[in-house]
mmCIF file of C-alpha atoms and ligand atoms in Angstrom:
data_model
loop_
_atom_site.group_PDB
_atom_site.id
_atom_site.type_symbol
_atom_site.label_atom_id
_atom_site.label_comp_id
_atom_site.label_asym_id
_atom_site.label_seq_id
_atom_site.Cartn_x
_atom_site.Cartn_y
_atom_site.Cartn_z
ATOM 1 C CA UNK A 1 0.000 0.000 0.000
ATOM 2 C CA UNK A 2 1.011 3.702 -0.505
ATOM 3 C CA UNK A 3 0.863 6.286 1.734
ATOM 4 C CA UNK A 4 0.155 10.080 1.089
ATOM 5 C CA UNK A 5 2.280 13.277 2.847
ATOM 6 C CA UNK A 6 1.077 16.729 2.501
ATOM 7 C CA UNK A 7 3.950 19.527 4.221
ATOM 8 C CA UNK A 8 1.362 22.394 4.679
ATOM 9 C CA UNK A 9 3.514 25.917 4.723
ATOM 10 C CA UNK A 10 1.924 29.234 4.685
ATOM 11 C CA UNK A 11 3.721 29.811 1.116
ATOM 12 C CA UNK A 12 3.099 26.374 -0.877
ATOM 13 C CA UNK A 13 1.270 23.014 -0.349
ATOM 14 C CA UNK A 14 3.710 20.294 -0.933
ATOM 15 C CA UNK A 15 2.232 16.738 -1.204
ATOM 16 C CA UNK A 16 3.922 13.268 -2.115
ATOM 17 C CA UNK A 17 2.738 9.657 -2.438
ATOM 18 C CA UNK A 18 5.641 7.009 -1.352
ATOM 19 C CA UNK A 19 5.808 3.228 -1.501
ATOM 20 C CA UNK A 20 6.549 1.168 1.193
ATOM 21 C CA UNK A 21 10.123 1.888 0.948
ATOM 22 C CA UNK A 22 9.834 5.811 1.325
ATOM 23 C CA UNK A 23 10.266 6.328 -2.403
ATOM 24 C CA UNK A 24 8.352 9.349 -3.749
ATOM 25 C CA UNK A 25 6.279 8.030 -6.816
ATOM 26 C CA UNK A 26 4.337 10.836 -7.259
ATOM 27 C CA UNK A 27 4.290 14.618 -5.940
ATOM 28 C CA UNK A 28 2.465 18.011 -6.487
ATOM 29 C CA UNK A 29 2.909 21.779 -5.239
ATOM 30 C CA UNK A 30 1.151 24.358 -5.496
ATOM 31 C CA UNK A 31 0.721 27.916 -3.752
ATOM 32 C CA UNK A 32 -1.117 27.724 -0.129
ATOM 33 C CA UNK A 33 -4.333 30.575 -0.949
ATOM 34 C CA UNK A 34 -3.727 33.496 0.653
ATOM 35 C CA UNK A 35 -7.611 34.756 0.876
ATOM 36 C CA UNK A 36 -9.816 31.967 1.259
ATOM 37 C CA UNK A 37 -9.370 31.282 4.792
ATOM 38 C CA UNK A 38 -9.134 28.071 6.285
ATOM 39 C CA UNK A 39 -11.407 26.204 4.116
ATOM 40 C CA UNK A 40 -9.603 27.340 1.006
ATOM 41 C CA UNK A 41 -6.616 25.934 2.614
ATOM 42 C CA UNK A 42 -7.983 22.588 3.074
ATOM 43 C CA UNK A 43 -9.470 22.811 0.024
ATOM 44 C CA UNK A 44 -6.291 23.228 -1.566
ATOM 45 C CA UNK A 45 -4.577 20.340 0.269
ATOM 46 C CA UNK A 46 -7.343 17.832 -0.919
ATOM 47 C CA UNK A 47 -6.778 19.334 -3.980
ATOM 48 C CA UNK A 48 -3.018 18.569 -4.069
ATOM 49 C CA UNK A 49 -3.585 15.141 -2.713
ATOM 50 C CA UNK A 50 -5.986 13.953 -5.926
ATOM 51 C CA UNK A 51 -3.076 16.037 -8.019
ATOM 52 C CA UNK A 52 -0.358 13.881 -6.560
ATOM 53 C CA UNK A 53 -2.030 10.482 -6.770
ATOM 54 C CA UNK A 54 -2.821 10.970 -10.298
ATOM 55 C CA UNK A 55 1.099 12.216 -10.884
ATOM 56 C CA UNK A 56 1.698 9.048 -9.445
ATOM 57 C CA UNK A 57 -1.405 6.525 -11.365
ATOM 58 C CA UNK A 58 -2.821 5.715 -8.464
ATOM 59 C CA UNK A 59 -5.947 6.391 -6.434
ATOM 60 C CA UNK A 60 -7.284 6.781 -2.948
ATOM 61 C CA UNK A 61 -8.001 3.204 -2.632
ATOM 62 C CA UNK A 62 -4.514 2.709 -3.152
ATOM 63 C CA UNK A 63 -3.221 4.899 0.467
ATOM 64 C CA UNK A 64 -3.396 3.640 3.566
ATOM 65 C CA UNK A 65 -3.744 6.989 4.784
ATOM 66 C CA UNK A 66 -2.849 10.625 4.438
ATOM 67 C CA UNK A 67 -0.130 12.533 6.937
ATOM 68 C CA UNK A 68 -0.386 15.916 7.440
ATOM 69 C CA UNK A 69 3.059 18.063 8.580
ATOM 70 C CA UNK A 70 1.451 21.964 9.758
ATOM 71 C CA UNK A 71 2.926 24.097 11.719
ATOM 72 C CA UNK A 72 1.854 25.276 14.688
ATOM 73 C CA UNK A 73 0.324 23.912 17.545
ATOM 74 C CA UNK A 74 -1.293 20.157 16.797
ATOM 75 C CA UNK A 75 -3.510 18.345 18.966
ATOM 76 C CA UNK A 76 -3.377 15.112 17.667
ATOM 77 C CA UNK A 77 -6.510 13.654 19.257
ATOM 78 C CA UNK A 78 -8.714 16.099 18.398
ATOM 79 C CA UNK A 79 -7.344 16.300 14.613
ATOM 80 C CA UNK A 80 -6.809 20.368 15.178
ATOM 81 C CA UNK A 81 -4.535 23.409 14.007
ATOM 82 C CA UNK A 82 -3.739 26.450 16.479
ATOM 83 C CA UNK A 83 -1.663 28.652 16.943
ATOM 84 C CA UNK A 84 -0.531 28.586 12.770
ATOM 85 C CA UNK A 85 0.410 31.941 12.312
ATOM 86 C CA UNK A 86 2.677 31.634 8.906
ATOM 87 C CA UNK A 87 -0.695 30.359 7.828
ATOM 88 C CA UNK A 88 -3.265 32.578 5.966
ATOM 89 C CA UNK A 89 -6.127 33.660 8.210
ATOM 90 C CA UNK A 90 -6.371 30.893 10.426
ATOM 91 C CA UNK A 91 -7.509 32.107 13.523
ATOM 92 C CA UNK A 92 -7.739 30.134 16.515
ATOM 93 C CA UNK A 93 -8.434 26.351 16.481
ATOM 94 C CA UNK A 94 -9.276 24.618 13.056
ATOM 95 C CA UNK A 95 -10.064 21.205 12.535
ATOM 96 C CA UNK A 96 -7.962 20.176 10.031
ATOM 97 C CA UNK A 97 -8.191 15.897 10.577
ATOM 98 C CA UNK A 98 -12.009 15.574 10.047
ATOM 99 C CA UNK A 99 -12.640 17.764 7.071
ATOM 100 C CA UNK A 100 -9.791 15.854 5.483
ATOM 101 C CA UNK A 101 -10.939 12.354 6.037
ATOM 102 C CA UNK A 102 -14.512 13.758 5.383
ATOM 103 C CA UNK A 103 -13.488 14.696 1.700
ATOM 104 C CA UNK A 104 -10.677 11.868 0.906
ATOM 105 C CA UNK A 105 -12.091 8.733 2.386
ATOM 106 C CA UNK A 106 -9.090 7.876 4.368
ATOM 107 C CA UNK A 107 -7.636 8.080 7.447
ATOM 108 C CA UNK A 108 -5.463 10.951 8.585
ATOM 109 C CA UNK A 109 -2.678 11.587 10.631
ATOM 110 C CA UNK A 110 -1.864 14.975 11.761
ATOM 111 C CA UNK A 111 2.012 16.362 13.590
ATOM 112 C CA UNK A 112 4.339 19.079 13.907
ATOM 113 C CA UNK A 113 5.768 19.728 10.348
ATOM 114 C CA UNK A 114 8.975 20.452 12.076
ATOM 115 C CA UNK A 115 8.934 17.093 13.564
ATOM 116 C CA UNK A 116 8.078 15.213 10.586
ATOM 117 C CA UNK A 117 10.610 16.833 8.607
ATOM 118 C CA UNK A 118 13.356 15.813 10.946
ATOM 119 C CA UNK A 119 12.331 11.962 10.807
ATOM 120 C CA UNK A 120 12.148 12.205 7.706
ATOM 121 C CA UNK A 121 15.806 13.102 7.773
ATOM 122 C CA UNK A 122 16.574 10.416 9.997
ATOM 123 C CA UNK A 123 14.995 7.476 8.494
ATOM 124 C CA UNK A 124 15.334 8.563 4.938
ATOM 125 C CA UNK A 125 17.647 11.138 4.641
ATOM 126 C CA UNK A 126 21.000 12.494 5.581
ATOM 127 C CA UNK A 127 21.083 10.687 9.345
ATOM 128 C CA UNK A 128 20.171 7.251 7.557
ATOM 129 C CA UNK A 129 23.419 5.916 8.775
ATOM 130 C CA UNK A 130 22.771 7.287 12.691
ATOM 131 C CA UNK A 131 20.621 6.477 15.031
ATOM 132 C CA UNK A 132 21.133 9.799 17.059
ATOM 133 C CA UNK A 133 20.628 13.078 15.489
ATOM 134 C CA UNK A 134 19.940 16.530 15.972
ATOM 135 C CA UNK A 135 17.784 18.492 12.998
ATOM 136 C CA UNK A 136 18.489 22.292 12.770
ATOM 137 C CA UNK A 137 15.497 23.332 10.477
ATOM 138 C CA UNK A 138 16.358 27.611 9.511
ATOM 139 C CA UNK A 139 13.290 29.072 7.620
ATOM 140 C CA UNK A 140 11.217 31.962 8.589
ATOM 141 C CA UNK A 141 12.099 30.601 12.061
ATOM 142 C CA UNK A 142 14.182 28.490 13.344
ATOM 143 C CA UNK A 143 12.890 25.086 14.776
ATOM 144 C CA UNK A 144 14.398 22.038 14.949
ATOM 145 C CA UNK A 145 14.196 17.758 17.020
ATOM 146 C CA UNK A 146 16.124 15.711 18.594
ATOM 147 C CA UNK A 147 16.237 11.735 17.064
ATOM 148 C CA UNK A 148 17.918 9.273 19.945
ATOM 149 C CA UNK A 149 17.779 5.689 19.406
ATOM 150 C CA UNK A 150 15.928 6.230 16.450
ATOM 151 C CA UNK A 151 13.113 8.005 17.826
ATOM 152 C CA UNK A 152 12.172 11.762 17.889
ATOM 153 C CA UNK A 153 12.287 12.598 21.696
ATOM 154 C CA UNK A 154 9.592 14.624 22.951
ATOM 155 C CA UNK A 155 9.547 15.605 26.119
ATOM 156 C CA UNK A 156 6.859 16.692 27.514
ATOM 157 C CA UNK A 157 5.808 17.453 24.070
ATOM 158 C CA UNK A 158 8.016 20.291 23.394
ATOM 159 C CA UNK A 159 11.342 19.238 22.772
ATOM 160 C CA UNK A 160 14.031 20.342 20.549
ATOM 161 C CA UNK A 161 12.826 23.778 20.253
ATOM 162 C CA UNK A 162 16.573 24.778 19.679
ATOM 163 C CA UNK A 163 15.536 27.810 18.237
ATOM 164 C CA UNK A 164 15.372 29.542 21.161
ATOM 165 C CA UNK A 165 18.476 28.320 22.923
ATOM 166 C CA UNK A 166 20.204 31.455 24.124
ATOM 167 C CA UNK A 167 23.606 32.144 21.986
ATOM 168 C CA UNK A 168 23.669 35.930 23.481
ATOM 169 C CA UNK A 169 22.681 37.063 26.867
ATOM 170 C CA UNK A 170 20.092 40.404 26.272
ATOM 171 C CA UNK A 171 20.895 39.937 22.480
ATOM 172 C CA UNK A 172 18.896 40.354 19.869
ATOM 173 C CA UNK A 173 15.069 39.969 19.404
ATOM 174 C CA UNK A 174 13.927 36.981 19.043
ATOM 175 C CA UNK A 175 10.145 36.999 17.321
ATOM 176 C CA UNK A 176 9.055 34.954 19.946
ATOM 177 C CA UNK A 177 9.612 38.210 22.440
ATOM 178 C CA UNK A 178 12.324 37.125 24.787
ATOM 179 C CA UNK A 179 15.870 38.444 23.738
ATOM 180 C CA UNK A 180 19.546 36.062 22.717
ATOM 181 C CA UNK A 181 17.335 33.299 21.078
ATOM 182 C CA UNK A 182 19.273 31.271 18.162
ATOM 183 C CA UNK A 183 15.905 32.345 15.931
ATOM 184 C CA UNK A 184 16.799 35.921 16.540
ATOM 185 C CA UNK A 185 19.967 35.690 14.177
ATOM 186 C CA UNK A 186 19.862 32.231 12.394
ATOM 187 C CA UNK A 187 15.998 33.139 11.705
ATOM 188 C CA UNK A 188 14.963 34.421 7.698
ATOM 189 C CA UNK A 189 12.196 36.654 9.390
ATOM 190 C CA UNK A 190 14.219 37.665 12.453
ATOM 191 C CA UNK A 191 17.275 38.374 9.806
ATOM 192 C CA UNK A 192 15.335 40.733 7.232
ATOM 193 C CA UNK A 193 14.434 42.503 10.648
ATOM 194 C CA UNK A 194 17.786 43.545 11.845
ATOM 195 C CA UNK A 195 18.589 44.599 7.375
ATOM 196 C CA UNK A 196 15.972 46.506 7.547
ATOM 197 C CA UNK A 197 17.203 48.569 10.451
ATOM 198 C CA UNK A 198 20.867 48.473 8.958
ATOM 199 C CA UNK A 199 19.533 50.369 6.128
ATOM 200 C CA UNK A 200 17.702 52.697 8.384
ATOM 201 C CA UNK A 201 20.950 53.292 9.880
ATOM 202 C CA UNK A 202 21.858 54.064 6.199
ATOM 203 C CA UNK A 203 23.755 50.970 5.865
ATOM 204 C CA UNK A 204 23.831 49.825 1.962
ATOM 205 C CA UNK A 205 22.704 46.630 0.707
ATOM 206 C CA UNK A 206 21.527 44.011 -2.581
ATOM 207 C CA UNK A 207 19.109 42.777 -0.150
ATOM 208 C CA UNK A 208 15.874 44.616 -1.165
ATOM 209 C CA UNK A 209 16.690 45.136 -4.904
ATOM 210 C CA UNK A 210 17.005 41.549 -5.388
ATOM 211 C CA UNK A 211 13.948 41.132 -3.505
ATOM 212 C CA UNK A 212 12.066 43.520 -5.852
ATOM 213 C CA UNK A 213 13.776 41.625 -8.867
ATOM 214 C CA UNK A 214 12.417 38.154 -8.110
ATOM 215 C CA UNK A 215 8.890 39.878 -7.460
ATOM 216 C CA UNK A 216 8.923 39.036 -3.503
ATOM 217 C CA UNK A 217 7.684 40.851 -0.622
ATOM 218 C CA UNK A 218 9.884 39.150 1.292
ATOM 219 C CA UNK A 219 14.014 37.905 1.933
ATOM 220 C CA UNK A 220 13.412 34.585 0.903
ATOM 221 C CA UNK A 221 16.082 31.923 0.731
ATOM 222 C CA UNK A 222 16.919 32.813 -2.930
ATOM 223 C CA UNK A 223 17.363 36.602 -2.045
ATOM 224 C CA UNK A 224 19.941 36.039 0.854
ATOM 225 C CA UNK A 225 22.210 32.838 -1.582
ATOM 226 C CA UNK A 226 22.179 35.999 -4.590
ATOM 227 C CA UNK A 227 23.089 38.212 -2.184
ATOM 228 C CA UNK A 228 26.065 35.861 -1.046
ATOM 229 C CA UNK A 229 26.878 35.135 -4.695
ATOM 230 C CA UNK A 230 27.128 38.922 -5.526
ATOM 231 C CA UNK A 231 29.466 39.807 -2.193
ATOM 232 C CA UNK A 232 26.836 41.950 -0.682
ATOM 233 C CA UNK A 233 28.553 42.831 2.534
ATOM 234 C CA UNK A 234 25.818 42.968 4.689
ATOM 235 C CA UNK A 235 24.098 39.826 3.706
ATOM 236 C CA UNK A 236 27.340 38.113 4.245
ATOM 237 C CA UNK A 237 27.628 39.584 7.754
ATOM 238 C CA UNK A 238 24.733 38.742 8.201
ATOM 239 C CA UNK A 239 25.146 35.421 7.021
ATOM 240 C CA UNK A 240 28.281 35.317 9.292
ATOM 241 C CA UNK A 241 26.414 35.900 12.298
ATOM 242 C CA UNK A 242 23.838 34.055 11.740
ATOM 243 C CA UNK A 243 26.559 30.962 11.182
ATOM 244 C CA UNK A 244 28.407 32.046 14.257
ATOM 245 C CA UNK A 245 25.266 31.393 16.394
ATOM 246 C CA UNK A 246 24.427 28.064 15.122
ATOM 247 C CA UNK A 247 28.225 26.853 15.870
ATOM 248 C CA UNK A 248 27.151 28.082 19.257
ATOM 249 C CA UNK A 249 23.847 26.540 19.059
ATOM 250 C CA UNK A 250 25.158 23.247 18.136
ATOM 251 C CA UNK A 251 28.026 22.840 20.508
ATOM 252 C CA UNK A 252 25.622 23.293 23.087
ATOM 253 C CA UNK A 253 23.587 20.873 22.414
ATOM 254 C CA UNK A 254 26.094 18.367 20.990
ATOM 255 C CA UNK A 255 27.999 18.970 24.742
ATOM 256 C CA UNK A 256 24.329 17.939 26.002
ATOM 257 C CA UNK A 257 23.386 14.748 24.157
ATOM 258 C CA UNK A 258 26.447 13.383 22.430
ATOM 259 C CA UNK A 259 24.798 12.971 19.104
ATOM 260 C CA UNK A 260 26.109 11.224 15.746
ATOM 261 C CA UNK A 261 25.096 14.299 13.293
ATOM 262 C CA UNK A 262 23.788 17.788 13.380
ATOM 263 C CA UNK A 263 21.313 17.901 10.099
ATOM 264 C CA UNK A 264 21.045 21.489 8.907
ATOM 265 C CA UNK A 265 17.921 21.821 6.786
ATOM 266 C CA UNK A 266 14.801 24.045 6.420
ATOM 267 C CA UNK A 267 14.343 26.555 3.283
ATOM 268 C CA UNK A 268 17.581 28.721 3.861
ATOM 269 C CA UNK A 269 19.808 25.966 5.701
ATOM 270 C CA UNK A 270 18.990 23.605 2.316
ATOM 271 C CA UNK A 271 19.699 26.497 -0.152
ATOM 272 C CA UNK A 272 23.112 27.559 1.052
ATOM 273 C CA UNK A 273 24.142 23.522 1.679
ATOM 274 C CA UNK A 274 27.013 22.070 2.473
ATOM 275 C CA UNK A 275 29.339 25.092 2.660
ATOM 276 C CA UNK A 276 26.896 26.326 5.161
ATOM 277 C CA UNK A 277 26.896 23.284 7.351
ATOM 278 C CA UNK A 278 30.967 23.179 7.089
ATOM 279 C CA UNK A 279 31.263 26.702 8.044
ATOM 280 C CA UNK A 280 28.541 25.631 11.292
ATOM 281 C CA UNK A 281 30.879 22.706 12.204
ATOM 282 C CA UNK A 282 34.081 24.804 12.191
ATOM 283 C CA UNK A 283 31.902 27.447 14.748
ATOM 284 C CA UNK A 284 30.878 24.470 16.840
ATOM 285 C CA UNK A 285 34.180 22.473 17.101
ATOM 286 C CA UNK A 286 35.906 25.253 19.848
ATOM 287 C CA UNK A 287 32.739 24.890 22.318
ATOM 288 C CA UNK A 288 33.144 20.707 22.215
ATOM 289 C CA UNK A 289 34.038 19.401 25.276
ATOM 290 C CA UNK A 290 34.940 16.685 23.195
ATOM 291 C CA UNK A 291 36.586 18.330 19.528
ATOM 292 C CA UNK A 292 37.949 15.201 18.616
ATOM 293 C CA UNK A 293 34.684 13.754 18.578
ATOM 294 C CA UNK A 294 32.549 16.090 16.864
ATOM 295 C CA UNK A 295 29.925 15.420 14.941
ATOM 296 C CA UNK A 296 29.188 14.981 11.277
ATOM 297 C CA UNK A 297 27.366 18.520 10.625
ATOM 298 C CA UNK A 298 25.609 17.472 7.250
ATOM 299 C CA UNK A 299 23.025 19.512 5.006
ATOM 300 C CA UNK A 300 19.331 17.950 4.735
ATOM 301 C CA UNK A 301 19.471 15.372 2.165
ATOM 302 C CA UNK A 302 15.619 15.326 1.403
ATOM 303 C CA UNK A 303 15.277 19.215 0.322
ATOM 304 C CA UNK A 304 11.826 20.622 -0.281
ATOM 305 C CA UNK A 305 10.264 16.712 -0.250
ATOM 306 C CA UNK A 306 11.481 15.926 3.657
ATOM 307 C CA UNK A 307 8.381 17.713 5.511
ATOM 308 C CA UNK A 308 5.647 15.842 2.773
ATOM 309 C CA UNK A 309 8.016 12.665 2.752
ATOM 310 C CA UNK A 310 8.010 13.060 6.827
ATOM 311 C CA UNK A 311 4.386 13.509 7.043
ATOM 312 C CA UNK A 312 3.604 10.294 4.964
ATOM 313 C CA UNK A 313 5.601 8.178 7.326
ATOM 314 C CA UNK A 314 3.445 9.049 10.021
ATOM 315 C CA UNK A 315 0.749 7.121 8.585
ATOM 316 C CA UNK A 316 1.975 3.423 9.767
ATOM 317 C CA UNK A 317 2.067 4.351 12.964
ATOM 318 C CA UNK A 318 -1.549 4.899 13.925
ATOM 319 C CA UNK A 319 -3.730 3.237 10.784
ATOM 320 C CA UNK A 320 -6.244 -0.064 11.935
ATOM 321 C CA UNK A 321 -6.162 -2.789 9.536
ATOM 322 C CA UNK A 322 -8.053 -2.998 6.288
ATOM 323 C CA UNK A 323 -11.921 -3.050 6.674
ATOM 324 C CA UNK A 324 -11.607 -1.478 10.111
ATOM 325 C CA UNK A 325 -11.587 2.061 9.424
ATOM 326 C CA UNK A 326 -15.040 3.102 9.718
ATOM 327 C CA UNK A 327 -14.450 5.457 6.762
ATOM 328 C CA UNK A 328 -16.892 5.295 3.708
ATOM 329 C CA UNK A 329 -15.241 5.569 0.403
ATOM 330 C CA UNK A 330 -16.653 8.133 -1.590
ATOM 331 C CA UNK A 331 -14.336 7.724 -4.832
ATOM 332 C CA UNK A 332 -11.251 6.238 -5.979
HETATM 333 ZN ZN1 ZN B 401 13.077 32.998 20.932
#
């Protein structure tokens, strides 16, 4: 049987179907709407679903089930979305689960798209070989999970939220309001904030004009790697800092749990790559209690695919066997 992954993002849908053996047979992406609300948005994902399983020849009677990767906060039981705000108008709690099975016929299986995206990493991407990682996800934030044995460790439910480890004592702003978090200088959003007030210091910069260019309201991944590519001095010390604090970051948290790898990922750690995770090992390796031992420090392997592919491996864990999901099919 095949299973379906949707990675919902407040910029694109991203779904995938996968065999058994976590290969993608069939994918589709397409802009999350920005003025539809909720129910456009789940529209849209059903949408992308049907789009992907035909990409792929197959139908709904061929998934076992559908995972879901969203940000914000999940609550698994109940099937619901808070909390999402990169996500367009989506106030409070939404159920997100029900209308989903409601208009695929299958079950679903909803978690933290950071999470999934770092599992994915570890079971099918760059930690294959380990079985104790650490996933540094840098997008618009900075998020991030912690694999031992295998397994993503929780917590109380909160784990790995290395984001907001402190690198600076009363340093920067971090978006989530407290001040030195990780977010607050390895973060895209937190980032384009401190730009911004270089160049109302009267500081020069590519940053915006490339922005403009590319037709994008915001400093997306591709703005800051043209910036790089054209020497723009303050995206590279920006870029610097922002490296200096993940070395920081991960030597921390490397000190703390003795893991195999550090997996740098997320929309800006996967477009800069492997330079970007050697330059964060070189930062790290003078905080290691143990330097001879460090860590591999490798980019994501899985790129834009790992939160979709993540999501979709959710669904063995939780679906009844056939003929015992008291779902209807509507269609194929
Ligand atoms: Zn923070």
């Amino acid at each position: 049987m095949l299973r379906a992954g949707v990675d919902l993002g407040g910029t694109k849908i991203q779904s995938v179907i996968v065999d058994p053996e976590g290969e993608v047979l069939g994918q589709d992406r397409i802009p999350t709407p920005q003025d539809q609300g909720s129910a456009g948005v789940i529209a849209a994902m059903v949408a992308s679903v049907r789009s992907a399983l035909a990409s792929a020849n197959a139908s709904l009677d061929d998934v076992l089930g559908v995972g879901v990767g969203a940000p914000g906060q999940i609550d698994h039981d109940d099937g619901t979305v808070s909390h999402a705000g990169n996500l367009p108008d989506w106030l409070g709690t939404v159920p997100v689960a029900g209308p989903l099975r409601e208009a695929l016929g299958v079950p679903i299986e909803l978690a933290n798209d950071v999470q999934v995206g770092v599992m994915a990493e570890s079971q099918l991407g760059a930690g294959r070989p380990y079985s104790s990682m650490l996933g540094i996800f840098c997008g618009t934030g900075v998020g991030g999970g912690i694999v031992i044995n295998d397994a993503l460790w929780l917590g109380r439910g909160a784990a790995g939220e290395v984001g907001h480890m402190v690198v600076m004592p009363d340093g920067a702003l971090c978006p989530c309001g407290r001040r030195g978090c990780l977010e607050a200088y390895a973060g895209r959003a937190a980032m384009e904030v401190e730009a911004r007030r270089r160049v109302d210091h009267g500081k020069h910069t590519k940053l915006f004009t490339i922005m403009q260019k590319k037709g994008r309201s915001r400093v997306s991944s591709g703005v800051w790697a043209k910036a790089l590519a054209k020497n723009d001095h303050m995206a590279t010390e920006l870029i610097d800092r922002a490296v200096w604090a993940l070395g920081l970051a991960s030597a921390s948290a490397v000190n703390l749990l003795d893991v195999e790898a550090v997996v740098i990922g997320g929309g800006l750690g996967c477009r800069l790559g492997t330079p970007f995770a050697d330059r964060i090992r070189a930062a790290m390796i003078p905080h290691l209690i143990l330097p001879e031992k460090a860590p591999q420090v490798l980019s994501a392997a899985l790129g834009d695919l790992g939160g979709a592919m993540g999501a979709a491996l959710r669904v063995q864990h939780t679906v009844p066997p056939p003929g015992n999901i008291g779902v209807v099919h509507e269609e194929d």
